[in-house]
Amino acid sequence: MTGSISLDERINERLEAGETILNVIRALERADSPVESAADLRWIIIGMEEPSDVPDENAINGAIKLLSHSSLGVVERVEDGYQTVTNYENAVELLQSLDSIIQSVNE
């Protein structure tokens, strides 16, 4: 089928999205102060991961929006940028309740 996405591609996209979300949480937790932008957060992730595994700014922005959504509240916007509201383990636990894909990425 032309133009359709295979099941393997969909699974890979979800795994990459899960990895991005986890990297954003880890990076925010590592930051010693609020992080102003996705670009700044990307530099922290570059220090944590192989350069080929670092998501682009759009993916990081999407993760920040998801994590700061009022129904999750893992990340909050403060005057100087974004910061985590909880620790990494609690954030992962909350995300696991949304979708088991996080658990498979975390393993």
PDB file of C-alpha atoms in Angstrom:
ATOM      1  CA  MET A   1       0.000   0.000   0.000  1.00  0.00           C
ATOM      2  CA  THR A   2       1.473   3.299  -1.078  1.00  0.00           C
ATOM      3  CA  GLY A   3       1.510   6.071   1.499  1.00  0.00           C
ATOM      4  CA  SER A   4       0.551   3.876   4.432  1.00  0.00           C
ATOM      5  CA  ILE A   5       2.661   3.443   7.527  1.00  0.00           C
ATOM      6  CA  SER A   6       3.580  -0.106   8.473  1.00  0.00           C
ATOM      7  CA  LEU A   7       3.021  -1.513  11.931  1.00  0.00           C
ATOM      8  CA  ASP A   8       6.792  -1.612  12.518  1.00  0.00           C
ATOM      9  CA  GLU A   9       7.064   2.099  11.651  1.00  0.00           C
ATOM     10  CA  ARG A  10       4.228   2.958  14.030  1.00  0.00           C
ATOM     11  CA  ILE A  11       5.824   0.964  16.839  1.00  0.00           C
ATOM     12  CA  ASN A  12       9.181   2.628  16.169  1.00  0.00           C
ATOM     13  CA  GLU A  13       7.561   6.089  16.249  1.00  0.00           C
ATOM     14  CA  ARG A  14       5.940   5.319  19.603  1.00  0.00           C
ATOM     15  CA  LEU A  15       9.198   4.010  21.040  1.00  0.00           C
ATOM     16  CA  GLU A  16      11.035   7.132  19.872  1.00  0.00           C
ATOM     17  CA  ALA A  17       8.325   9.339  21.377  1.00  0.00           C
ATOM     18  CA  GLY A  18       8.576   7.439  24.666  1.00  0.00           C
ATOM     19  CA  GLU A  19      12.355   7.813  24.677  1.00  0.00           C
ATOM     20  CA  THR A  20      12.016  11.543  23.996  1.00  0.00           C
ATOM     21  CA  ILE A  21       9.587  11.971  26.892  1.00  0.00           C
ATOM     22  CA  LEU A  22      11.906  10.096  29.249  1.00  0.00           C
ATOM     23  CA  ASN A  23      14.927  12.082  28.069  1.00  0.00           C
ATOM     24  CA  VAL A  24      13.083  15.365  28.657  1.00  0.00           C
ATOM     25  CA  ILE A  25      12.190  14.332  32.208  1.00  0.00           C
ATOM     26  CA  ARG A  26      15.766  13.219  32.927  1.00  0.00           C
ATOM     27  CA  ALA A  27      17.210  16.420  31.462  1.00  0.00           C
ATOM     28  CA  LEU A  28      14.868  18.668  33.442  1.00  0.00           C
ATOM     29  CA  GLU A  29      15.684  16.748  36.585  1.00  0.00           C
ATOM     30  CA  ARG A  30      19.435  17.163  35.902  1.00  0.00           C
ATOM     31  CA  ALA A  31      19.164  20.897  35.306  1.00  0.00           C
ATOM     32  CA  ASP A  32      20.111  22.922  38.356  1.00  0.00           C
ATOM     33  CA  SER A  33      17.607  25.629  37.425  1.00  0.00           C
ATOM     34  CA  PRO A  34      14.565  25.982  35.146  1.00  0.00           C
ATOM     35  CA  VAL A  35      15.322  25.374  31.466  1.00  0.00           C
ATOM     36  CA  GLU A  36      14.194  28.211  29.222  1.00  0.00           C
ATOM     37  CA  SER A  37      13.615  26.489  25.884  1.00  0.00           C
ATOM     38  CA  ALA A  38      13.586  23.234  23.936  1.00  0.00           C
ATOM     39  CA  ALA A  39      16.933  24.255  22.424  1.00  0.00           C
ATOM     40  CA  ASP A  40      18.487  24.570  25.898  1.00  0.00           C
ATOM     41  CA  LEU A  41      16.959  21.272  26.934  1.00  0.00           C
ATOM     42  CA  ARG A  42      18.355  19.636  23.801  1.00  0.00           C
ATOM     43  CA  TRP A  43      21.895  20.603  24.870  1.00  0.00           C
ATOM     44  CA  ILE A  44      21.379  18.829  28.193  1.00  0.00           C
ATOM     45  CA  ILE A  45      20.138  15.733  26.371  1.00  0.00           C
ATOM     46  CA  ILE A  46      23.166  15.863  24.054  1.00  0.00           C
ATOM     47  CA  GLY A  47      25.314  15.575  27.171  1.00  0.00           C
ATOM     48  CA  MET A  48      23.362  12.509  28.293  1.00  0.00           C
ATOM     49  CA  GLU A  49      22.940  10.547  25.053  1.00  0.00           C
ATOM     50  CA  GLU A  50      24.733   9.578  21.879  1.00  0.00           C
ATOM     51  CA  PRO A  51      24.365  12.452  19.371  1.00  0.00           C
ATOM     52  CA  SER A  52      22.473  10.194  16.961  1.00  0.00           C
ATOM     53  CA  ASP A  53      19.842   9.467  19.661  1.00  0.00           C
ATOM     54  CA  VAL A  54      19.062  13.101  20.506  1.00  0.00           C
ATOM     55  CA  PRO A  55      15.586  14.238  19.432  1.00  0.00           C
ATOM     56  CA  ASP A  56      15.097  17.457  17.501  1.00  0.00           C
ATOM     57  CA  GLU A  57      13.657  20.603  19.086  1.00  0.00           C
ATOM     58  CA  ASN A  58      10.144  19.933  17.720  1.00  0.00           C
ATOM     59  CA  ALA A  59      10.034  16.530  19.420  1.00  0.00           C
ATOM     60  CA  ILE A  60      11.327  18.042  22.665  1.00  0.00           C
ATOM     61  CA  ASN A  61       8.734  20.823  22.446  1.00  0.00           C
ATOM     62  CA  GLY A  62       5.999  18.228  21.966  1.00  0.00           C
ATOM     63  CA  ALA A  63       7.213  16.303  25.014  1.00  0.00           C
ATOM     64  CA  ILE A  64       7.271  19.488  27.103  1.00  0.00           C
ATOM     65  CA  LYS A  65       3.695  20.308  26.045  1.00  0.00           C
ATOM     66  CA  LEU A  66       2.528  16.795  26.940  1.00  0.00           C
ATOM     67  CA  LEU A  67       4.335  16.749  30.279  1.00  0.00           C
ATOM     68  CA  SER A  68       3.080  20.223  31.231  1.00  0.00           C
ATOM     69  CA  HIS A  69      -0.545  19.464  30.332  1.00  0.00           C
ATOM     70  CA  SER A  70      -2.808  20.083  33.329  1.00  0.00           C
ATOM     71  CA  SER A  71      -3.932  16.441  33.401  1.00  0.00           C
ATOM     72  CA  LEU A  72      -0.320  15.296  33.950  1.00  0.00           C
ATOM     73  CA  GLY A  73       1.438  18.182  35.639  1.00  0.00           C
ATOM     74  CA  VAL A  74       4.894  16.571  35.490  1.00  0.00           C
ATOM     75  CA  VAL A  75       6.459  19.795  34.170  1.00  0.00           C
ATOM     76  CA  GLU A  76       5.506  23.339  35.017  1.00  0.00           C
ATOM     77  CA  ARG A  77       6.267  26.668  33.387  1.00  0.00           C
ATOM     78  CA  VAL A  78       7.841  29.104  35.802  1.00  0.00           C
ATOM     79  CA  GLU A  79       9.206  32.596  35.242  1.00  0.00           C
ATOM     80  CA  ASP A  80      12.620  31.376  34.055  1.00  0.00           C
ATOM     81  CA  GLY A  81      11.474  28.368  32.010  1.00  0.00           C
ATOM     82  CA  TYR A  82      10.393  24.789  32.608  1.00  0.00           C
ATOM     83  CA  GLN A  83      11.074  22.551  35.576  1.00  0.00           C
ATOM     84  CA  THR A  84       9.881  19.184  36.830  1.00  0.00           C
ATOM     85  CA  VAL A  85       7.261  19.045  39.535  1.00  0.00           C
ATOM     86  CA  THR A  86       8.118  15.516  40.597  1.00  0.00           C
ATOM     87  CA  ASN A  87      11.075  13.176  40.450  1.00  0.00           C
ATOM     88  CA  TYR A  88      11.872  10.871  37.537  1.00  0.00           C
ATOM     89  CA  GLU A  89      10.475   7.706  39.147  1.00  0.00           C
ATOM     90  CA  ASN A  90       7.126   9.339  39.954  1.00  0.00           C
ATOM     91  CA  ALA A  91       6.929  10.807  36.442  1.00  0.00           C
ATOM     92  CA  VAL A  92       7.535   7.403  34.863  1.00  0.00           C
ATOM     93  CA  GLU A  93       4.926   5.823  37.130  1.00  0.00           C
ATOM     94  CA  LEU A  94       2.377   8.428  36.073  1.00  0.00           C
ATOM     95  CA  LEU A  95       3.211   7.954  32.391  1.00  0.00           C
ATOM     96  CA  GLN A  96       2.973   4.172  32.731  1.00  0.00           C
ATOM     97  CA  SER A  97      -0.589   4.595  33.856  1.00  0.00           C
ATOM     98  CA  LEU A  98      -1.277   6.260  30.492  1.00  0.00           C
ATOM     99  CA  ASP A  99       0.377   3.756  28.208  1.00  0.00           C
ATOM    100  CA  SER A 100       2.479   0.630  28.609  1.00  0.00           C
ATOM    101  CA  ILE A 101       4.870   1.828  25.877  1.00  0.00           C
ATOM    102  CA  ILE A 102       6.822   3.776  28.520  1.00  0.00           C
ATOM    103  CA  GLN A 103       7.510   0.590  30.440  1.00  0.00           C
ATOM    104  CA  SER A 104       8.952  -1.158  27.383  1.00  0.00           C
ATOM    105  CA  VAL A 105      11.187   1.833  26.623  1.00  0.00           C
ATOM    106  CA  ASN A 106      12.350   2.034  30.219  1.00  0.00           C
ATOM    107  CA  GLU A 107      13.450  -1.623  30.196  1.00  0.00           C
TER     108      GLU A 107
END
